[in-house]
Coordinates of C-alpha atoms in Angstrom, one line a residue:
M1 CA -0.2 -0.2 -0.1
N2 CA 1.2 3.7 -1.0
S3 CA 3.5 4.4 2.2
R4 CA 2.1 8.4 2.1
L5 CA -1.3 7.4 2.1
I6 CA -1.0 4.8 5.3
D7 CA 1.9 8.0 7.0
R8 CA -2.0 10.2 6.3
L9 CA -4.5 8.2 8.3
M10 CA -1.8 8.3 11.0
L11 CA -0.9 4.4 11.0
S12 CA 1.4 1.9 11.2
P13 CA 2.0 -0.3 8.5
R14 CA 1.4 -3.3 10.6
E15 CA -1.6 -1.3 12.8
L16 CA -3.1 -1.5 10.2
A17 CA -3.3 -5.2 8.1
V18 CA -4.3 -5.8 11.6
L19 CA -6.9 -3.4 11.2
I20 CA -7.7 -5.4 7.7
L21 CA -7.3 -8.8 8.7
L22 CA -9.9 -7.8 11.3
F23 CA -12.7 -6.5 8.8
L24 CA -11.8 -9.5 6.0
C25 CA -12.4 -12.4 8.9
S26 CA -15.5 -10.4 9.5
L27 CA -17.4 -10.8 6.0
P28 CA -18.8 -13.7 6.8
A29 CA -21.0 -12.5 9.3
V30 CA -22.1 -10.0 6.5
T31 CA -26.3 -9.9 5.7
A32 CA -26.7 -9.8 2.2
R33 CA -30.5 -9.2 1.9
L34 CA -33.1 -6.8 1.6
Y35 CA -35.6 -6.2 4.0
S36 CA -37.0 -2.3 4.6
S37 CA -39.3 0.1 2.7
D38 CA -36.0 2.3 3.6
E39 CA -33.4 -0.3 2.7
V40 CA -35.9 -0.4 -1.0
E41 CA -35.5 3.5 -1.5
Y42 CA -32.2 3.1 -2.1
F43 CA -31.1 0.2 -3.9
S44 CA -33.8 1.2 -5.8
Y45 CA -32.1 4.6 -6.9
L46 CA -29.0 3.1 -8.5
R47 CA -30.6 0.1 -9.6
S48 CA -33.0 2.6 -11.7
L49 CA -29.8 4.7 -12.3
W50 CA -27.7 2.1 -13.1
F51 CA -29.7 -0.3 -15.8
D52 CA -32.5 2.3 -16.5
H53 CA -30.7 5.7 -16.4
D54 CA -33.4 7.8 -15.1
V55 CA -34.7 8.2 -11.5
S56 CA -38.0 6.2 -11.8
F57 CA -39.3 4.0 -9.3
E58 CA -42.3 2.3 -10.4
N59 CA -40.6 -1.3 -11.4
E60 CA -38.1 -1.8 -9.0
Y61 CA -41.1 -1.2 -6.5
Q62 CA -42.8 -3.1 -8.0
Y63 CA -40.7 -5.9 -8.4
F64 CA -39.9 -5.7 -4.1
Y65 CA -43.8 -6.0 -4.2
D66 CA -43.7 -9.1 -6.0
H67 CA -41.4 -11.1 -4.6
Q68 CA -42.7 -10.5 -1.1
I69 CA -39.0 -8.4 0.4
A70 CA -41.8 -5.1 0.4
Q71 CA -45.0 -6.2 0.7
S72 CA -47.0 -4.0 3.4
G73 CA -50.7 -2.3 2.9
D74 CA -48.3 1.5 4.1
F75 CA -45.2 0.0 0.9
H76 CA -47.8 -0.2 -1.7
Q77 CA -49.6 2.7 -1.2
T78 CA -46.9 5.5 -0.3
F79 CA -44.8 3.7 -3.6
L80 CA -46.9 2.2 -5.7
E81 CA -50.1 5.0 -5.9
L82 CA -48.7 8.0 -4.5
T83 CA -46.5 10.5 -7.1
T84 CA -44.5 13.3 -7.2
P85 CA -45.4 16.8 -9.1
A86 CA -43.1 15.1 -11.9
G87 CA -45.6 12.5 -12.5
R88 CA -42.9 9.4 -10.7
R89 CA -42.9 7.3 -7.7
I90 CA -41.9 8.9 -4.1
N91 CA -38.2 8.1 -3.2
Y92 CA -37.3 10.1 0.2
G93 CA -33.8 8.8 0.1
T94 CA -30.9 10.6 -1.7
I95 CA -28.2 9.9 -4.6
G96 CA -25.4 10.6 -2.3
S97 CA -25.4 6.1 -1.0
A98 CA -26.0 5.4 -4.8
M99 CA -22.4 6.8 -5.7
L100 CA -20.8 4.8 -2.9
W101 CA -22.3 1.9 -3.7
A102 CA -21.4 2.2 -7.7
P103 CA -17.6 0.4 -7.7
F104 CA -19.4 -2.0 -5.4
Y105 CA -21.9 -2.5 -7.9
A106 CA -20.6 -2.3 -11.1
A107 CA -18.5 -5.6 -9.4
G108 CA -21.3 -7.1 -8.8
D109 CA -22.8 -6.7 -11.8
V110 CA -19.5 -8.1 -13.7
V111 CA -20.1 -11.8 -11.3
A112 CA -23.5 -11.7 -12.5
R113 CA -22.7 -11.8 -15.6
V114 CA -19.8 -14.1 -15.3
A115 CA -21.9 -16.5 -13.9
H116 CA -24.7 -16.6 -16.5
E117 CA -22.2 -17.5 -18.8
T118 CA -21.1 -19.7 -17.3
G119 CA -24.7 -21.6 -17.3
R120 CA -25.6 -20.8 -13.7
D121 CA -29.0 -19.4 -13.0
V122 CA -28.2 -15.8 -12.2
A123 CA -29.9 -12.6 -13.1
I124 CA -28.7 -9.9 -15.3
D125 CA -31.5 -7.6 -13.9
G126 CA -29.7 -6.0 -11.0
Y127 CA -31.8 -7.4 -8.5
S128 CA -29.9 -10.6 -7.9
R129 CA -28.5 -12.2 -5.5
P130 CA -24.9 -10.7 -7.2
Y131 CA -26.2 -7.2 -6.9
V132 CA -27.6 -6.8 -3.5
A133 CA -24.7 -8.7 -2.0
A134 CA -22.1 -6.1 -3.5
V135 CA -24.1 -3.8 -2.0
A136 CA -24.2 -5.2 1.2
Y137 CA -20.8 -5.2 1.1
G138 CA -20.2 -2.3 0.2
S139 CA -21.9 -0.7 3.2
A140 CA -19.4 -2.6 5.5
F141 CA -16.3 -2.0 3.8
Y142 CA -18.0 2.2 3.9
G143 CA -18.6 1.6 8.2
F144 CA -14.6 -0.2 8.1
A145 CA -13.3 2.6 6.3
T146 CA -14.9 4.9 9.0
I147 CA -13.4 3.4 11.6
V148 CA -10.2 3.6 10.5
L149 CA -10.0 7.1 8.9
G150 CA -11.5 8.0 13.0
I151 CA -8.4 6.1 14.0
G152 CA -6.2 8.7 12.3
A153 CA -8.0 11.0 13.4
A154 CA -8.0 10.5 17.4
R155 CA -4.2 9.1 16.8
R156 CA -3.2 13.2 14.7
L157 CA -5.5 14.6 17.8
V158 CA -5.1 12.7 20.9
G159 CA -1.7 10.5 20.4
A160 CA -2.4 7.5 22.3
S161 CA -5.4 5.1 22.5
A162 CA -6.7 5.4 19.2
V163 CA -6.8 2.1 17.8
G164 CA -8.6 0.4 20.8
S165 CA -11.0 3.9 20.8
G166 CA -11.7 2.7 16.9
L167 CA -12.6 -1.3 18.0
A168 CA -14.6 -0.3 21.0
V169 CA -17.1 2.1 18.5
W170 CA -17.3 -0.8 16.0
A171 CA -18.3 -3.1 18.1
G172 CA -20.5 -1.2 20.7
T173 CA -22.6 1.6 18.7
P174 CA -25.0 1.2 16.0
I175 CA -22.3 1.2 13.1
L176 CA -21.8 -2.6 13.6
F177 CA -25.8 -3.4 13.4
Y178 CA -26.1 -1.0 10.0
M179 CA -22.4 -3.0 8.6
Y180 CA -23.3 -7.0 9.4
I181 CA -27.3 -6.5 10.4
A182 CA -28.7 -3.9 8.0
P183 CA -26.0 -3.2 5.5
P184 CA -28.7 -1.3 3.0
F185 CA -29.7 0.8 4.8
S186 CA -27.3 4.7 4.2
H187 CA -25.8 4.5 7.4
A188 CA -22.7 3.0 7.3
C189 CA -22.3 5.3 3.8
S190 CA -23.3 8.2 6.1
A191 CA -20.8 7.2 8.6
F192 CA -18.1 7.5 5.9
A193 CA -19.2 10.2 4.1
V194 CA -18.7 12.2 6.8
A195 CA -16.1 11.0 8.1
L196 CA -14.2 11.4 4.8
F197 CA -14.9 15.4 5.4
V198 CA -14.3 15.4 8.7
T199 CA -10.2 13.9 7.7
T200 CA -10.1 16.7 4.9
W201 CA -11.3 19.1 7.6
L202 CA -8.3 18.3 9.7
Q203 CA -5.9 17.9 7.0
V204 CA -6.6 21.7 5.6
R205 CA -7.0 23.4 8.4
D206 CA -3.5 23.7 8.9
R207 CA -2.9 26.1 6.1
W208 CA -6.4 26.8 4.5
T209 CA -5.5 27.1 0.8
A210 CA -8.3 27.3 -2.1
G211 CA -6.9 24.3 -3.2
G212 CA -7.6 22.8 -0.4
A213 CA -10.7 24.4 0.9
A214 CA -12.2 23.3 -2.6
L215 CA -11.5 19.7 -1.1
L216 CA -13.4 20.1 1.5
G217 CA -16.4 21.3 -0.1
L218 CA -16.7 18.7 -2.6
T219 CA -16.9 16.1 0.8
G220 CA -19.5 18.4 2.4
A221 CA -21.4 18.0 -1.0
L222 CA -21.4 14.2 -0.8
V223 CA -22.4 14.8 2.6
A224 CA -25.0 16.2 1.6
M225 CA -25.9 14.2 -1.1
V226 CA -26.0 10.8 1.1
R227 CA -28.3 12.7 3.5
E228 CA -29.7 15.8 3.3
Q229 CA -29.3 16.9 7.1
D230 CA -25.6 16.1 7.0
A231 CA -25.3 19.0 5.8
L232 CA -25.2 21.2 9.4
F233 CA -21.7 19.1 9.0
T234 CA -20.3 22.3 7.1
L235 CA -21.3 24.8 9.2
A236 CA -18.6 23.3 12.4
P237 CA -15.4 24.2 9.6
A238 CA -17.4 27.0 9.0
L239 CA -16.8 28.4 11.6
D240 CA -13.3 27.1 12.9
Y241 CA -12.6 29.2 8.9
A242 CA -14.4 31.9 10.8
L243 CA -12.0 32.0 13.6
T244 CA -9.1 31.8 11.8
I245 CA -9.2 34.6 9.2
G246 CA -10.8 36.6 12.4
A247 CA -7.5 35.3 14.5
S248 CA -4.9 36.8 11.0
A249 CA -6.9 40.7 11.5
A250 CA -4.7 40.3 14.1
T251 CA -1.2 40.2 12.4
G252 CA -1.4 43.6 11.0
L253 CA -1.9 42.4 7.3
R254 CA -3.3 45.6 4.9
L255 CA -7.2 44.6 4.7
P256 CA -6.6 44.0 0.4
A257 CA -4.1 41.0 2.1
R258 CA -6.3 40.1 4.3
L259 CA -10.0 39.9 2.4
R260 CA -7.2 38.2 -0.5
R261 CA -6.9 35.9 2.2
A262 CA -10.1 35.4 3.0
L263 CA -12.5 35.3 0.2
A264 CA -10.1 32.8 -2.2
P265 CA -10.6 29.6 0.0
A266 CA -14.1 30.7 1.3
I267 CA -15.1 31.1 -3.0
A268 CA -13.5 27.9 -4.1
G269 CA -15.0 25.6 -1.1
C270 CA -18.1 27.3 -1.9
A271 CA -17.8 26.9 -6.2
A272 CA -17.3 22.9 -5.5
F273 CA -20.0 21.9 -2.6
A274 CA -22.4 23.6 -5.6
I275 CA -20.9 22.0 -8.2
G276 CA -20.6 18.5 -6.6
Y277 CA -24.4 18.9 -5.1
V278 CA -25.5 19.5 -8.7
P279 CA -26.4 15.3 -9.5
Q280 CA -28.5 15.4 -6.5
L281 CA -29.8 19.0 -7.5
L282 CA -30.7 16.9 -11.2
A283 CA -31.8 13.7 -9.3
Y284 CA -34.6 15.9 -7.8
Q285 CA -35.7 17.8 -10.4
A286 CA -36.1 15.2 -12.5
L287 CA -38.1 13.1 -9.4
N288 CA -40.2 15.8 -8.1
G289 CA -40.0 18.1 -10.3
R290 CA -38.2 21.0 -8.2
P291 CA -35.3 21.4 -7.0
R292 CA -35.4 20.5 -3.9
P293 CA -37.0 17.4 -1.8
S294 CA -40.4 16.9 -1.9
E295 CA -43.0 18.2 0.1
L296 CA -43.1 15.2 2.0
V297 CA -40.3 15.2 3.9
T298 CA -39.9 18.9 4.9
R299 CA -43.3 19.4 5.6
K300 CA -43.0 16.6 9.2
M301 CA -39.7 19.3 10.1
N302 CA -40.2 21.1 13.6
W303 CA -37.5 23.6 13.1
T304 CA -37.7 24.8 16.9
A305 CA -36.3 20.8 17.6
P306 CA -39.0 20.1 20.2
H307 CA -37.4 16.6 20.6
A308 CA -33.5 17.4 21.4
L309 CA -33.4 16.3 24.9
Q310 CA -35.8 13.4 24.2
V311 CA -33.5 12.3 20.9
L312 CA -30.6 12.0 23.8
A313 CA -31.5 11.1 27.1
S314 CA -35.3 9.4 26.4
P315 CA -35.2 5.6 28.8
E316 CA -37.5 4.5 26.2
H317 CA -35.6 5.8 22.6
G318 CA -33.2 7.9 23.3
F319 CA -29.1 7.9 21.7
F320 CA -27.1 7.9 25.2
F321 CA -29.5 4.7 26.8
W322 CA -29.4 2.8 22.7
T323 CA -25.5 3.1 22.9
P324 CA -24.5 4.2 26.0
L325 CA -20.6 4.0 24.9
A326 CA -21.7 7.8 23.5
V327 CA -22.0 9.4 26.2
I328 CA -18.3 8.1 27.2
G329 CA -17.3 9.2 24.0
V330 CA -19.0 13.0 24.3
A331 CA -17.3 13.3 27.7
G332 CA -13.5 13.4 25.9
L333 CA -15.0 15.4 23.3
V334 CA -15.0 18.0 25.9
V335 CA -12.1 17.1 27.7
L336 CA -10.2 17.6 24.4
A337 CA -12.6 21.3 24.1
V338 CA -11.4 22.3 27.7
R339 CA -7.2 20.7 27.7
G340 CA -4.2 21.4 25.9
D341 CA -2.9 23.7 23.1
A342 CA -5.6 26.2 21.2
P343 CA -5.3 24.0 18.0
R344 CA -6.9 20.9 19.8
R345 CA -9.5 22.5 22.0
R346 CA -10.4 24.2 18.8
V347 CA -11.2 21.8 17.0
G348 CA -13.1 19.7 20.0
C349 CA -15.2 22.2 20.1
C350 CA -15.7 22.1 16.7
L351 CA -17.1 18.3 17.0
L352 CA -19.0 19.2 19.7
L353 CA -21.2 21.3 17.5
M354 CA -21.0 18.7 15.0
I355 CA -22.6 16.7 17.2
A356 CA -24.9 19.3 18.8
L357 CA -25.7 20.3 15.1
Q358 CA -27.3 16.7 14.5
V359 CA -29.4 16.2 17.8
Y360 CA -31.0 19.7 16.9
V361 CA -32.0 18.7 13.7
S362 CA -32.5 14.8 14.9
G363 CA -34.9 16.4 17.4
A364 CA -36.7 19.1 14.9
V365 CA -38.1 15.6 12.7
E366 CA -41.3 14.5 14.1
S367 CA -40.8 11.0 13.9
W368 CA -37.5 10.8 15.8
T369 CA -37.9 7.8 17.9
V370 CA -37.3 6.1 15.0
A371 CA -39.6 2.7 16.1
G372 CA -38.9 0.3 14.7
A373 CA -35.3 0.7 14.0
F374 CA -32.4 -0.8 15.9
G375 CA -31.0 2.7 17.8
Q376 CA -30.4 5.9 17.2
R377 CA -29.9 5.2 13.3
R378 CA -29.2 9.3 12.8
F379 CA -26.3 9.3 15.0
V380 CA -24.6 6.8 13.2
S381 CA -23.5 9.7 11.2
I382 CA -21.5 10.3 14.3
T383 CA -19.2 7.5 14.5
M384 CA -15.7 8.9 14.1
I385 CA -16.5 12.2 16.2
L386 CA -16.9 9.4 18.8
V387 CA -13.7 7.2 18.3
V388 CA -11.8 10.5 18.8
G389 CA -14.0 10.9 21.9
L390 CA -13.6 7.9 23.5
A391 CA -9.5 7.7 22.9
A392 CA -9.5 11.5 24.1
M393 CA -10.9 10.0 27.4
R394 CA -9.0 7.0 27.6
G395 CA -6.0 9.4 27.4
A396 CA -7.5 11.6 29.5
V397 CA -7.7 8.7 32.9
S398 CA -4.1 8.0 34.3
R399 CA -5.3 7.0 37.2
R400 CA -4.9 3.5 37.9
A401 CA -8.4 1.9 39.3
S402 CA -10.1 5.4 36.8
R403 CA -8.5 3.3 34.4
I404 CA -10.3 0.3 35.5
T405 CA -13.4 1.7 35.8
L406 CA -13.8 3.1 32.3
H407 CA -12.4 0.3 31.1
A408 CA -15.1 -1.3 32.4
A409 CA -17.7 0.6 31.4
I410 CA -16.0 0.2 28.1
A411 CA -16.6 -3.0 28.1
L412 CA -20.2 -3.4 29.6
S413 CA -21.1 -0.7 26.5
V414 CA -19.9 -2.8 24.4
W415 CA -21.9 -5.6 25.5
W416 CA -24.6 -3.5 25.7
N417 CA -24.5 -2.8 21.8
V418 CA -23.9 -6.7 21.2
A419 CA -26.8 -7.9 23.5
L420 CA -29.3 -5.1 22.1
M421 CA -28.2 -6.9 18.9
A422 CA -29.1 -9.9 19.4
E423 CA -32.4 -8.8 21.2
F424 CA -33.5 -7.3 17.7
G425 CA -32.9 -9.2 16.3
T426 CA -34.3 -12.9 17.7
Q427 CA -36.8 -10.6 18.6
L428 CA -36.2 -10.7 22.1
M429 CA -37.2 -6.8 23.1
D430 CA -39.8 -4.7 21.3
R431 CA -38.6 -3.4 18.5
H432 CA -40.3 -0.2 18.9
R433 CA -39.0 0.8 22.2
L434 CA -36.2 -0.3 25.0
E435 CA -37.8 -1.4 28.5
L436 CA -34.7 -1.2 29.9
R437 CA -35.1 -3.7 33.0
R438 CA -36.2 -6.1 30.6
N439 CA -33.4 -5.6 28.5
A440 CA -30.9 -5.6 31.1
Y441 CA -32.3 -8.6 32.4
D442 CA -32.0 -10.4 28.5
A443 CA -28.9 -9.1 28.0
F444 CA -26.9 -10.1 31.1
V445 CA -28.9 -13.3 32.2
T446 CA -30.4 -15.3 28.9
L447 CA -28.4 -14.4 26.0
P448 CA -25.1 -15.5 28.0
V449 CA -27.0 -18.6 27.9
M450 CA -28.0 -18.1 24.1
A451 CA -25.0 -16.9 22.4
P452 CA -22.8 -20.5 21.5
D453 CA -26.5 -21.3 19.7
L454 CA -27.1 -17.8 18.3
V455 CA -23.7 -17.5 16.7
Y456 CA -23.8 -20.3 15.1
R457 CA -27.8 -19.6 14.0
Y458 CA -26.3 -16.9 12.9
L459 CA -23.5 -18.0 10.4
A460 CA -24.8 -21.3 9.5
H461 CA -28.4 -20.7 9.4
R462 CA -28.8 -17.3 9.1
S463 CA -32.7 -17.5 8.1
S464 CA -34.5 -18.6 10.7
F465 CA -33.7 -15.0 12.1
Y466 CA -36.1 -14.4 9.1
K467 CA -40.0 -14.2 9.2
P468 CA -41.9 -13.7 6.5
Q469 CA -42.9 -10.5 8.3
P470 CA -44.3 -7.2 6.2
A471 CA -41.5 -4.1 6.5
A472 CA -42.6 -1.4 7.1
H473 CA -42.5 2.3 6.4
Q474 CA -40.1 4.0 7.8
D475 CA -38.7 7.9 6.8
P476 CA -35.1 6.7 4.9
R477 CA -33.3 9.4 6.4

């Protein structure tokens, strides 16, 4: 592998090789299957663009309905009866995931064609197993890349404790679910796009050149094309840049020089973002008859964010209860924001701002509970930031007793996440909310006894977990 790339990742060749080996060994755990309407929407974007060269999804929706992949009454009414102002079937998704999945889908297309030519019963239709598997493994790869980028950022900002923190976040947050159990969702792609954007920002902010700002703008456009709400991530680097320019006013430069220094990167970044976002605008225009999301999406937003506190702290739906490791990660970011030198403190504050903006926008959605999904899935996008926060917390604790307590809390948080995944998959839990006493009993009493059988079933007879029930419609974003 290119040594310059490894240096940029802030990882030694040995560390990177171990991480890649762990990821390759985990691939048998990837579930190559479509199930929910959200997955159908994002997959349909890619299949329609690849085979039909448009964003008209009626044939894709009809296929998945006829094959009992998404067959609820709600699915039929929403996606096979209603139309947009442009006369097309509704799709609440965005184009970004399709763009990221495209290289893997191309490989799946090659596999399907080779298999077909050698006499195997594999359809070259965009729906057969090679295509679905390509998207699933693509999401798994992007989730893994998110962890690697998170480790690199933690190494840059904190130093030690980076690899262990990355592994803990990998196993202890919902990214694990959306890499291996339900990869055709967009969330692993969202986490990767944000991780790429944050990594680019950390590189660019050292000098703030026009070229660097343009690259940051392009990665910001990708973030927004995977999930519209994730565009808010761009506000933190914008604030960082504004503070940098404000500080330059004290250097004694004349006003024209200060303006040139300020305007060139700002214009380059904004122009690159606008150009990079064009594919999404064209898709919106063709799909909705206007270059913006469907009114069915925007009307469910309450911009006063009345659910911002609940989305974090509700015992039934809150992010901190589903993912207690996030509490430690956020606390670590606070430590980063108040300790160390000024550049690290500013980065810590900006990372906290990114999380706060996601709390705000998630709390502004009327369907804030994301009931029926695993965890507060809209926070999967901050996975890389949690790696940095966890590493900062581990690096800040020096006393032996405190370190033991911290690592015990991390271990319990990781097990809680894995146990909830098992309860969710086996339907030991109510998928629409946490019931803390019952879920805790099953996590720490019932599941340890069941674990060997569940692992065997998952690896050898995964279909035994599937039940032929209709998939409920959710908001894919």
